[in-house]
Tab-separated table of C-alpha atoms and ligand atoms in Angstrom:
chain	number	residue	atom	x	y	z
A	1	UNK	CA	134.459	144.975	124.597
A	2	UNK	CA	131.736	143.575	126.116
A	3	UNK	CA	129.225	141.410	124.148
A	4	UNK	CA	125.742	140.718	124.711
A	5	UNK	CA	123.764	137.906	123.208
A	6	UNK	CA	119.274	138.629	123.249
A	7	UNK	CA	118.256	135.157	122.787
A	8	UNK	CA	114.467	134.187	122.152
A	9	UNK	CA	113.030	131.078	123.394
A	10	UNK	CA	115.663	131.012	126.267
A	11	UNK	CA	113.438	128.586	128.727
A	12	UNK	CA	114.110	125.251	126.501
A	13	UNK	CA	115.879	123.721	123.434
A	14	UNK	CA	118.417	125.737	121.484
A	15	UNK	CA	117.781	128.707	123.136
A	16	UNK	CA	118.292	126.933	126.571
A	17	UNK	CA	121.430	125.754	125.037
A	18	UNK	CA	122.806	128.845	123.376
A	19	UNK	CA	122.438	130.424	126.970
A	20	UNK	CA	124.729	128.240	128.510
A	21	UNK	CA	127.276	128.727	125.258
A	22	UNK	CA	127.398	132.085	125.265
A	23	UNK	CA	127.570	132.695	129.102
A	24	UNK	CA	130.834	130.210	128.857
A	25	UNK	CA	132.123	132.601	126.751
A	26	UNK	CA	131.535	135.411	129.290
A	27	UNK	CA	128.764	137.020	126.863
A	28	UNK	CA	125.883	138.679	129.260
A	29	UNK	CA	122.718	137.945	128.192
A	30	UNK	CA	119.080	138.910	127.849
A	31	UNK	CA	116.901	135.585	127.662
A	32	UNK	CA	113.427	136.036	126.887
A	33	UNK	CA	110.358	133.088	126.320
A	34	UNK	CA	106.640	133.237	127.978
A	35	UNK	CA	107.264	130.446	130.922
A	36	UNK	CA	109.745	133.220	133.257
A	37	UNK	CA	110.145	130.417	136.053
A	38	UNK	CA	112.098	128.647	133.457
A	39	UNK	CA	113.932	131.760	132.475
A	40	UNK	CA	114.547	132.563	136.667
A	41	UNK	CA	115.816	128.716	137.114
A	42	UNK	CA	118.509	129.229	134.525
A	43	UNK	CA	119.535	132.732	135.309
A	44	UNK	CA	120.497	130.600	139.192
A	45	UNK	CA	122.797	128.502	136.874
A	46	UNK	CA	124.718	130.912	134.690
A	47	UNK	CA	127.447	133.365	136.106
A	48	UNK	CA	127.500	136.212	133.798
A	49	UNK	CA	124.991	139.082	134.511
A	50	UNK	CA	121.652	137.922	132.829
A	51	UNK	CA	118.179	139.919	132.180
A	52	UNK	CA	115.507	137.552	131.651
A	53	UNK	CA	112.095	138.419	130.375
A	54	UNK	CA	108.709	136.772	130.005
A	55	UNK	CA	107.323	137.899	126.807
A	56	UNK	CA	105.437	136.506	124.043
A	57	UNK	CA	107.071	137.489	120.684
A	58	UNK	CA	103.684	137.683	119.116
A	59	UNK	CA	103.054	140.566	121.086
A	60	UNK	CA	104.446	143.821	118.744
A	61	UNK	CA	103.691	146.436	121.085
A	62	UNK	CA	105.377	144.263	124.104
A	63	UNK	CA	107.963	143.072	122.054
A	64	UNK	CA	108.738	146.731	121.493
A	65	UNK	CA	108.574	147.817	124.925
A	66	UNK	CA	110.549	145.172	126.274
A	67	UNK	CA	113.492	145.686	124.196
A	68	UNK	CA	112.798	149.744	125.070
A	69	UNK	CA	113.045	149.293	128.542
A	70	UNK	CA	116.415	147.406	128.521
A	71	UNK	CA	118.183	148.239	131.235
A	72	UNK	CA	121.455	150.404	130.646
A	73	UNK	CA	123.884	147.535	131.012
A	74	UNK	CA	122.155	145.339	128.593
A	75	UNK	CA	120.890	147.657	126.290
A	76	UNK	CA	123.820	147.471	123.368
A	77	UNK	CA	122.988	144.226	122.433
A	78	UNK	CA	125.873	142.389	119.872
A	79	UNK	CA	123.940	139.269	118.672
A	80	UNK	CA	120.474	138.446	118.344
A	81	UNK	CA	119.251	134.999	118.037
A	82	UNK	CA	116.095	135.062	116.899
A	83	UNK	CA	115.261	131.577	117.887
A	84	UNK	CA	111.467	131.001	119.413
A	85	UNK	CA	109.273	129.278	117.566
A	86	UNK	CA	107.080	126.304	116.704
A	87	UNK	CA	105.189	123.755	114.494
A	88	UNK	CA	101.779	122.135	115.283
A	89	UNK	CA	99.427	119.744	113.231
A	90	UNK	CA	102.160	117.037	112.064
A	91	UNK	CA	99.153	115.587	110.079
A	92	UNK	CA	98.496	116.441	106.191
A	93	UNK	CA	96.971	119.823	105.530
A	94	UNK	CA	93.399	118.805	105.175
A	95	UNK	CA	93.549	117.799	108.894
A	96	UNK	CA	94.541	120.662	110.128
A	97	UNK	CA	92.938	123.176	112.570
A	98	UNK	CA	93.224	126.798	110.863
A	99	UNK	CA	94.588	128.040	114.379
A	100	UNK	CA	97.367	125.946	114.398
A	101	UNK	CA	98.070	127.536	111.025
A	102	UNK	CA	97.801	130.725	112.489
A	103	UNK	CA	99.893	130.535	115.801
A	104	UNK	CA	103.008	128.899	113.562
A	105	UNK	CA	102.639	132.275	111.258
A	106	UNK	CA	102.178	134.099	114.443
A	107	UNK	CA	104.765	133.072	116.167
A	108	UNK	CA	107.706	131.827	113.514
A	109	UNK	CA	106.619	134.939	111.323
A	110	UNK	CA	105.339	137.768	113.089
A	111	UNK	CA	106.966	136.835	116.009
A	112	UNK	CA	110.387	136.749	114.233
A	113	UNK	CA	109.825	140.292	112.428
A	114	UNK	CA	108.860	141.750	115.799
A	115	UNK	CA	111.824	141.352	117.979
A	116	UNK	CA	114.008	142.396	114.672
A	117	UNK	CA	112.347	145.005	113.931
A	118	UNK	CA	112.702	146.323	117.819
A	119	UNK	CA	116.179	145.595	118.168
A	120	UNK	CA	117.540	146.898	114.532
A	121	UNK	CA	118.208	150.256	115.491
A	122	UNK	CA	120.124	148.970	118.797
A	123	UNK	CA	121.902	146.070	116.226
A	124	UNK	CA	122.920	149.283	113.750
A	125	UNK	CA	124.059	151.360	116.671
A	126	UNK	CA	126.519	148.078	117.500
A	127	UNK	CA	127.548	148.395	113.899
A	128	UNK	CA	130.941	145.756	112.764
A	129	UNK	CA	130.623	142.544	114.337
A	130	UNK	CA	126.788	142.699	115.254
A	131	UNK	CA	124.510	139.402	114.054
A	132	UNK	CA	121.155	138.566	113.412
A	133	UNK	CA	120.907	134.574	114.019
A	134	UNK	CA	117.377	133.553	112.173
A	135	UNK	CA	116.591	130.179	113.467
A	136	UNK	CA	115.186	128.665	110.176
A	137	UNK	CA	114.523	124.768	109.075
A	138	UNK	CA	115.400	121.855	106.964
A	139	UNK	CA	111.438	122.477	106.625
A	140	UNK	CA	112.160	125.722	104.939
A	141	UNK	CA	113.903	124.427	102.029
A	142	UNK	CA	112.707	120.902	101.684
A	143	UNK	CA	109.141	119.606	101.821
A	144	UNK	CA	108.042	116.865	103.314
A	145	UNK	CA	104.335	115.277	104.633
A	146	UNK	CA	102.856	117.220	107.505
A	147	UNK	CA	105.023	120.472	107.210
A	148	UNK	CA	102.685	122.963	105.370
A	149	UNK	CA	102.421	125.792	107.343
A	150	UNK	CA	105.508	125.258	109.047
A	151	UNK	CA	107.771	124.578	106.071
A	152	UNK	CA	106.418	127.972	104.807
A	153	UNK	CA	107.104	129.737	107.734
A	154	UNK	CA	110.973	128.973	107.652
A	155	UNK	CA	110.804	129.594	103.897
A	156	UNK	CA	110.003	133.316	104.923
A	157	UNK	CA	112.950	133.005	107.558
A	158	UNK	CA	115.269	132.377	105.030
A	159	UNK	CA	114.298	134.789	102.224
A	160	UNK	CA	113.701	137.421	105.364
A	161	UNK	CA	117.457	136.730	106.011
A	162	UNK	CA	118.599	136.722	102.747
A	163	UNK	CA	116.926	140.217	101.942
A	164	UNK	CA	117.462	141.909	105.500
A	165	UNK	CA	121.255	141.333	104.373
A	166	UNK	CA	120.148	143.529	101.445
A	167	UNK	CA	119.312	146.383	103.740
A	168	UNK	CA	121.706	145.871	106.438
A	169	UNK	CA	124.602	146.003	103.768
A	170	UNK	CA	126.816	149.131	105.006
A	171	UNK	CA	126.028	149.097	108.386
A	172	UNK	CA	128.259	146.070	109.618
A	173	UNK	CA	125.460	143.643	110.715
A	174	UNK	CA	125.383	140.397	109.581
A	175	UNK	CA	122.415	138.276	109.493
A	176	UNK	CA	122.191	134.172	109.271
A	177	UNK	CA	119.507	131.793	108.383
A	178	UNK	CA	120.563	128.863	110.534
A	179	UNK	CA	118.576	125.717	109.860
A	180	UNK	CA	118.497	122.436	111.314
A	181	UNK	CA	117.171	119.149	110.490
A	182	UNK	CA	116.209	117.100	113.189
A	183	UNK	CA	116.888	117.690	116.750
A	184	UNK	CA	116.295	116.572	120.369
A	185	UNK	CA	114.509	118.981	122.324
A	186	UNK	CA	110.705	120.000	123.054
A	187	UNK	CA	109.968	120.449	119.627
A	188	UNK	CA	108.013	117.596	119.065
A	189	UNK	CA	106.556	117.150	122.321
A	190	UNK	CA	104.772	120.669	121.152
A	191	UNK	CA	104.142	119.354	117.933
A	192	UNK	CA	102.280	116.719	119.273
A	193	UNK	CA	100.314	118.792	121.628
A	194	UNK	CA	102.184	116.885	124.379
A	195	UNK	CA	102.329	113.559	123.215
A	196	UNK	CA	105.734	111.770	125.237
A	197	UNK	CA	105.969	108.788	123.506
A	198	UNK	CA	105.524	110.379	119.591
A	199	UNK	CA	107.920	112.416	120.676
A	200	UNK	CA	110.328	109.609	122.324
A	201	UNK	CA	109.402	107.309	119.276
A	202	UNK	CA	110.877	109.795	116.572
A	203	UNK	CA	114.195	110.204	118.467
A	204	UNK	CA	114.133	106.123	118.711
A	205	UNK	CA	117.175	104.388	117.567
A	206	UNK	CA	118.819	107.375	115.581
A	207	UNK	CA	121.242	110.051	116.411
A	208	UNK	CA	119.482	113.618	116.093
A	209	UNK	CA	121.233	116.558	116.656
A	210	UNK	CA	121.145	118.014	120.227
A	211	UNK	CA	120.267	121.455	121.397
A	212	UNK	CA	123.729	121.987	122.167
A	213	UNK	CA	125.248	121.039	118.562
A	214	UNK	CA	122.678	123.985	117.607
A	215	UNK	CA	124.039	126.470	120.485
A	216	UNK	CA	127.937	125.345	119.017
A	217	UNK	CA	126.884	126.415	115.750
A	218	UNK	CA	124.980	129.667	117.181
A	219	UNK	CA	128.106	131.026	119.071
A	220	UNK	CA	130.346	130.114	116.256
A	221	UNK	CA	128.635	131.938	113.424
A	222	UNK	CA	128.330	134.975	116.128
A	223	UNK	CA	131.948	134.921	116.777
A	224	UNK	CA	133.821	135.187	113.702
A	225	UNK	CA	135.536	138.322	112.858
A	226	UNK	CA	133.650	141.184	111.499
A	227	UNK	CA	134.196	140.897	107.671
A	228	UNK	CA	132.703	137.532	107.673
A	229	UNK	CA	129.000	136.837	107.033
A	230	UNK	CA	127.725	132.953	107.309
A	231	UNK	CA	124.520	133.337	104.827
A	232	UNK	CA	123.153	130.080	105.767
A	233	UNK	CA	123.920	126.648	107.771
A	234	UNK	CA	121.813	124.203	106.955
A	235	UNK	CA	122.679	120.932	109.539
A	236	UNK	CA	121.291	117.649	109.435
A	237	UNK	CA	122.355	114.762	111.920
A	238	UNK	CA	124.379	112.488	109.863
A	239	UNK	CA	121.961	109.590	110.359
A	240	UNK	CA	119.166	112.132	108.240
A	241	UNK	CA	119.092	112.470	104.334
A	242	UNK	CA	116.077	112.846	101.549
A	243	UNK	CA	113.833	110.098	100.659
A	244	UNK	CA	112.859	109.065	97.280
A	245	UNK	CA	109.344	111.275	95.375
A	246	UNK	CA	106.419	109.808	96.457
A	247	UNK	CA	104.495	108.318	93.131
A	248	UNK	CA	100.720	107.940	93.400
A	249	UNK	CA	99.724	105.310	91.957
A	250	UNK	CA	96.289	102.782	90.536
B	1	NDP	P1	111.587	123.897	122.062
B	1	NDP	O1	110.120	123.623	122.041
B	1	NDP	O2	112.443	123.112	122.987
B	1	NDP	O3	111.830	125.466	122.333
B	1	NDP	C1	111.038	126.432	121.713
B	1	NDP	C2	111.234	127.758	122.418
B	1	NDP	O4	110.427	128.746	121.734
B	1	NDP	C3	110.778	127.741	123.860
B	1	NDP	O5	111.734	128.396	124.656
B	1	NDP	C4	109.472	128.507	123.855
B	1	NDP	O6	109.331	129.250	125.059
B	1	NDP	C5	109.715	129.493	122.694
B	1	NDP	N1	108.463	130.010	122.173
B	1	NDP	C6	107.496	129.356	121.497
B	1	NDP	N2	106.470	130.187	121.228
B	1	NDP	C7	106.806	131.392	121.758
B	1	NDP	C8	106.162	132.649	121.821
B	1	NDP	N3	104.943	132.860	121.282
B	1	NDP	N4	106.803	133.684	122.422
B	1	NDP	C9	108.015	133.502	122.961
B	1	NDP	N5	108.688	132.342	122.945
B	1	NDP	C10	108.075	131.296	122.357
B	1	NDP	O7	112.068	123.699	120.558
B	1	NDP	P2	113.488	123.961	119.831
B	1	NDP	O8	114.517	124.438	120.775
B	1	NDP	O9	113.768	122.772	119.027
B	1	NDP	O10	113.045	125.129	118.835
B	1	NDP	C11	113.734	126.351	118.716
B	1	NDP	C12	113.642	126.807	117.270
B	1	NDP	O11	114.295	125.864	116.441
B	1	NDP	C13	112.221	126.930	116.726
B	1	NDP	O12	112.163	128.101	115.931
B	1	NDP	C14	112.068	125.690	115.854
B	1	NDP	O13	111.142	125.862	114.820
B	1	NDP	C15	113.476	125.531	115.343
B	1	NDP	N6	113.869	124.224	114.843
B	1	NDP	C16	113.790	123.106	115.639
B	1	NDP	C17	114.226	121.888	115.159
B	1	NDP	C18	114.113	120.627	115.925
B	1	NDP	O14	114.103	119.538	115.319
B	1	NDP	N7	114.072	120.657	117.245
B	1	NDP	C19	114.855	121.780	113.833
B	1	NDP	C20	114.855	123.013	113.081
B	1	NDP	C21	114.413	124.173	113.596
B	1	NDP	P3	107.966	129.399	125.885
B	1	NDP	O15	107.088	128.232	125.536
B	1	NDP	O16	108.403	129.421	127.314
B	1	NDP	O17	107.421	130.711	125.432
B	2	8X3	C1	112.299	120.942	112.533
B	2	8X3	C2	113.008	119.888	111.771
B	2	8X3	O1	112.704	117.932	110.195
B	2	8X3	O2	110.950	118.306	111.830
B	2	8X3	O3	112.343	122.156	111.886
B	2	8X3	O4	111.197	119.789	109.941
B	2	8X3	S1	111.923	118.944	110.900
């Protein structure tokens, strides 16, 4: 039967990367992120039929129409992998700019309920074998310095999962909070507001995880057989592990 993977954030990173998995696999695919040149350059290099779409997930009603006006061949979609998103402000909370807050809940939150909410009744229709891939975060279960708003945001990824399984129970589709610790791609370059060498400098001398250890772990949790349901990956490079409490002291 064939499957088709709706993958958000297609034009860099994991979602770049999950493109390319899935398309090896012989999956067609709907690719969707705001930059569409991006999205046009790697339709050139994949040879499975591909849709590609520029849309901005915190957009509800163009989410909605997007995913509406799928054409007929893409329109039973197997696996979604709900993977845009962002952080900004990597400095402390008192630092930060309120809008920064606001596009990480717009985006990671809103954005995330948007495209599932669209695409349920397609992901129901599928039925046994369908999957809802939440890209979540070490962020989301850890804290750490600088993550406030964006640690929160993949906390609501994760419960989201956790309870859409709730509702979903019966109908076949599973749904995965997959969340990775640290990880080579544009991430921090966005973090940073575009900042090369903070971005270089964290990756310095360690082994992160790439986008395509991500995409392994994305086509693997979307390809097991039906009866099994993958709650939660959480994936750290080996080279990353939990520092000590921080003590405030005189
Ligand atoms: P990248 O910055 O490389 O990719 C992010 C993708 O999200 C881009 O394709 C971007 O597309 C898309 N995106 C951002 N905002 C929007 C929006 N409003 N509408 C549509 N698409 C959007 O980072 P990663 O690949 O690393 O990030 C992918 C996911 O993984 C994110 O959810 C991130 O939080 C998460 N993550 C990343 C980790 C890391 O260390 N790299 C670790 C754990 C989780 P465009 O700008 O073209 O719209
Ligand atoms: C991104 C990974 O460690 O920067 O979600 O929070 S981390």
């Amino acid at each position: 039967m064939k499957k088709i993977a709706f993958i958000t954030g297609a034009t860099s990173g994991f979602g770049k990367a999950a493109a390319h998995r899935f398309a090896q696999e012989g999956w067609s695919l709907v690719l969707s992120g705001r930059r569409i040149k991006r999205l046009l350059d790697l339709k050139e290099t994949l040879s499975v039929p591909v849709h590609v779409m520029q849309l901005d997930v915190r957009d509800a009603d163009a989410v909605k129409q997007a995913v509406d006006s799928l054409p007929d061949e893409f329109s039973a979609v197997t696996a979604l992998v709900n993977n845009a998103g962002l952080a900004l402000a990597p400095q402390g909370a008192p630092e930060v700019e309120l809008s920064d807050w606001h596009t990480m809940i717009d985006t990671n939150v809103t954005g995330l309920v948007n495209v599932t909410h669209a695409l349920l009744p397609t992901l129901i229709k599928t039925g046994a074998g369908a999957t809802i891939i939440n890209v979540g975060s070490i962020a989301g279960q850890w804290p750490y310095p600088g993550s406030h708003v964006y640690g929160a945001s993949k906390a609501f990824v994760k419960q989201f999962s956790y309870n859409l399984r709730c509702d979903l129970q019966g109908t076949g589709v599973r749904v995965t909070d997959l969340s990775p610790g640290i990880a080579e791609t544009e991430f921090t370059l966005v973090r940073t507001k575009g900042d090369q060498s903070a971005s270089d400098n964290l990756y310095q001398g360690t082994t992160p995880l790439s986008a395509e250890d991500i995409a392994e772990q994305m086509f693997y949790i979307a390809s097991l057989p039906d009866h099994i349901n993958i709650n939660r990956v959480e994936v750290m490079p080996t080279r990353q592990a939990w520092s000590p409490f921080a003590i405030d002291r005189d």
